[in-house]
mmCIF file of C-alpha atoms in Angstrom:
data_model
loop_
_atom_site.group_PDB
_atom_site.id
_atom_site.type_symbol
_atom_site.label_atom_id
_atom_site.label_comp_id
_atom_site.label_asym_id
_atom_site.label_seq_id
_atom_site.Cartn_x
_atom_site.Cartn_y
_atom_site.Cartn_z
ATOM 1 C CA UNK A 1 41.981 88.771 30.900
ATOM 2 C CA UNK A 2 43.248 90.889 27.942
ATOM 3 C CA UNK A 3 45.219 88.771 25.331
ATOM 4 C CA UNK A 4 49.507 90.274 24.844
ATOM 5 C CA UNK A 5 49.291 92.048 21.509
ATOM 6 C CA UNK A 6 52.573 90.686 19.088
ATOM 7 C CA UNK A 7 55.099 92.363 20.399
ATOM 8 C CA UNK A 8 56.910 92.206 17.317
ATOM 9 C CA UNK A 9 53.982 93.845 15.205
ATOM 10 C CA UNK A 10 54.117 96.960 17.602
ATOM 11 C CA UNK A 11 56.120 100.608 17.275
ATOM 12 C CA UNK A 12 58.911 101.698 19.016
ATOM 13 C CA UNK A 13 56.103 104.397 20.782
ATOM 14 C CA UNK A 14 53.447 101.541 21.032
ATOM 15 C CA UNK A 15 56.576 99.084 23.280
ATOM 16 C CA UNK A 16 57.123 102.222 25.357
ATOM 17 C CA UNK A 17 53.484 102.951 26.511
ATOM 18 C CA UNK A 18 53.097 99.045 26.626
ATOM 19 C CA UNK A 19 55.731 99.107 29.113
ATOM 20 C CA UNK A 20 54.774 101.687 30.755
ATOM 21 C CA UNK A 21 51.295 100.034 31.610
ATOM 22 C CA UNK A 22 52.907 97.264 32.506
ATOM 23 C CA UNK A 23 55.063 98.761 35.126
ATOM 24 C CA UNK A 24 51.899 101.051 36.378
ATOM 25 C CA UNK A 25 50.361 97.515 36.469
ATOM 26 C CA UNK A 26 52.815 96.178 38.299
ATOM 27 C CA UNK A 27 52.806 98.759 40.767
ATOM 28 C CA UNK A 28 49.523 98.996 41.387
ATOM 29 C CA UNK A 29 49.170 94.583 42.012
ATOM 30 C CA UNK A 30 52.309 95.517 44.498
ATOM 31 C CA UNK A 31 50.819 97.974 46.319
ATOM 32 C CA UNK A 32 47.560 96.184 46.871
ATOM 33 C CA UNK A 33 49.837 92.626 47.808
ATOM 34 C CA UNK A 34 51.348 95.151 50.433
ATOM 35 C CA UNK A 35 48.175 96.320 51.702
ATOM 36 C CA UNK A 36 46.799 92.369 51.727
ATOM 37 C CA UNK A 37 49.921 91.687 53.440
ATOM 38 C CA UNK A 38 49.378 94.325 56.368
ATOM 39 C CA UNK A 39 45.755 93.584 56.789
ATOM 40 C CA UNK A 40 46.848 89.781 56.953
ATOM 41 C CA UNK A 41 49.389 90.631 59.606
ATOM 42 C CA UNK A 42 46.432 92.873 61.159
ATOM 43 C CA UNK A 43 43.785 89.779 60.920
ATOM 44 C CA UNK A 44 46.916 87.322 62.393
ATOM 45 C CA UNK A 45 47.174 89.281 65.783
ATOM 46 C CA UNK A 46 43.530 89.290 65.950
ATOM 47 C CA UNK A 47 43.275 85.542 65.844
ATOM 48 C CA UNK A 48 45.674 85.618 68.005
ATOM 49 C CA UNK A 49 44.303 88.462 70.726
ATOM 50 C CA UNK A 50 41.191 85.753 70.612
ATOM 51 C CA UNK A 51 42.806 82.843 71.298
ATOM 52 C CA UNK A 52 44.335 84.477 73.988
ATOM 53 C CA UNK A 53 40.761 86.162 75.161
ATOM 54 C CA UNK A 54 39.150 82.466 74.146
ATOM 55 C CA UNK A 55 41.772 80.527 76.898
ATOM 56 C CA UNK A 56 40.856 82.830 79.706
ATOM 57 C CA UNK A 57 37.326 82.537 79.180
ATOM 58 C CA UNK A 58 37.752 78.948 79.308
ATOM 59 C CA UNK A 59 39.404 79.516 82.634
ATOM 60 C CA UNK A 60 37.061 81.742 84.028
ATOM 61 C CA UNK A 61 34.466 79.424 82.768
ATOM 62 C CA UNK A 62 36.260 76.052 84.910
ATOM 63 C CA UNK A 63 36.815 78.075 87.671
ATOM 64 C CA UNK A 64 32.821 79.138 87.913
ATOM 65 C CA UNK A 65 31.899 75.534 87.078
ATOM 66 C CA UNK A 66 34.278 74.309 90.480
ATOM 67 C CA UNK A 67 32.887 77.210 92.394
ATOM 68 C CA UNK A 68 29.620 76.245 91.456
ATOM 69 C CA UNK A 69 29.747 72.781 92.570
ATOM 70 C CA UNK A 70 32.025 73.621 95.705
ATOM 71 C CA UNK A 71 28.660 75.987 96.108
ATOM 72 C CA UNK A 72 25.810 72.904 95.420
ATOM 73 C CA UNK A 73 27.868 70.609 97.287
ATOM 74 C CA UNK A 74 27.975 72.792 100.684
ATOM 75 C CA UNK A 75 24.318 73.453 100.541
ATOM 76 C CA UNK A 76 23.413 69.911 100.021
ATOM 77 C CA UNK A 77 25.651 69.325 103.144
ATOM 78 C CA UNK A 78 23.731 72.319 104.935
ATOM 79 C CA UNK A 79 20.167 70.387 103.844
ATOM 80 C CA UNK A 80 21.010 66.956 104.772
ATOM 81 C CA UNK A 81 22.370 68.313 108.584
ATOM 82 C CA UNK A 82 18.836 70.707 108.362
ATOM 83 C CA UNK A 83 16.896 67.903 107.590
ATOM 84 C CA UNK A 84 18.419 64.679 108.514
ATOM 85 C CA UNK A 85 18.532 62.838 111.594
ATOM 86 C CA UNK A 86 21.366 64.054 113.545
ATOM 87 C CA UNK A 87 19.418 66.691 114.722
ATOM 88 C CA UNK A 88 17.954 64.509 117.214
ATOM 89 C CA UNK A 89 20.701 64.721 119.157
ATOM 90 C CA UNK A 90 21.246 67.807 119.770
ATOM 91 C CA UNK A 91 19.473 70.195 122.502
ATOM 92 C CA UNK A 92 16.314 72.184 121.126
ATOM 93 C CA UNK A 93 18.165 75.498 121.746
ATOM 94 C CA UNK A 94 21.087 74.376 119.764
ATOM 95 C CA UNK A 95 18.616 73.210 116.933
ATOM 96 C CA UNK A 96 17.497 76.195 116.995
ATOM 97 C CA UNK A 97 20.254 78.309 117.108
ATOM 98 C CA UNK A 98 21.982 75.691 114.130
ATOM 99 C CA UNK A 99 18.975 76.186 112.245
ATOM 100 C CA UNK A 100 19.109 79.873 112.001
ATOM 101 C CA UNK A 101 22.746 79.571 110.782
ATOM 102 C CA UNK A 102 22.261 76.813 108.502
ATOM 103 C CA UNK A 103 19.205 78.511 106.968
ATOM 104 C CA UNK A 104 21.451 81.761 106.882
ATOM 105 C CA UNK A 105 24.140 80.092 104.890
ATOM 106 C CA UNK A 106 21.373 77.970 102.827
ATOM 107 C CA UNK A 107 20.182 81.952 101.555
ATOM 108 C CA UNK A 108 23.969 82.742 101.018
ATOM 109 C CA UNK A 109 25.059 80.025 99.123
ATOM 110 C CA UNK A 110 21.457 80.593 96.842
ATOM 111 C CA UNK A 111 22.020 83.762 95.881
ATOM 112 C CA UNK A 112 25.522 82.970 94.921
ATOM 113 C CA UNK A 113 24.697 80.140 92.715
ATOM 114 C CA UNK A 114 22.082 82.426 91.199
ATOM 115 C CA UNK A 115 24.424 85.476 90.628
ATOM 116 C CA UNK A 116 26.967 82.581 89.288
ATOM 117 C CA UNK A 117 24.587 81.349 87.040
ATOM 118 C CA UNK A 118 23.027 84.470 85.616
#
């Protein structure tokens, strides 16, 4: 940082153009504050635009994760009926015709979860 000359050791002329650097000084340090100032305000309602972007992700992401386990839930419902014992009781056509729809729904609810999870 430049040291103040003695203000008292300097011309009439010399005060004037000291002055007047001063003031061009000052002018240019306000028009860059002004500028900082803007690009603050600019940088502010970016922060903000990404919080805003940032809470619906974390939406979208809570919402997948139910689905998801809404999605793992039913299909371990769909392979414990497929493979546990209440079968037994019904008729061999109706196994049949149960295990074509449960084996239907098994593929659905796959290739959800993997579309959800890729």
């Amino acid at each position: 940082m430049n040291t103040l000359p003695d203000l008292s050791q300097l011309t009439h002329e010399q005060l004037l153009e000291f002055t007047r650097q001063l003031a061009m000084q000052h002018q240019s340090l306000a028009q860059s504050n002004q500028e900082l100032e803007k690009s603050n305000q600019q940088l502010d309602a970016r922060v903000q635009h990404l919080e805003v972007t940032n809470q619906q992700l974390d939406s979208k992401v809570q919402h997948l994760s139910i689905l998801n386990q809404k999605y793992e839930h039913e299909l371990a419902l769909f392979k414990q009926h497929k493979f546990g014992s209440k079968n037994e009781h019904l008729t061999a056509k109706q196994i049949h015709l149960w295990d074509e729809a449960v084996e239907e729904d098994i593929a659905a609810v796959d290739l959800e979860l993997e579309r959800l999870n890729a």
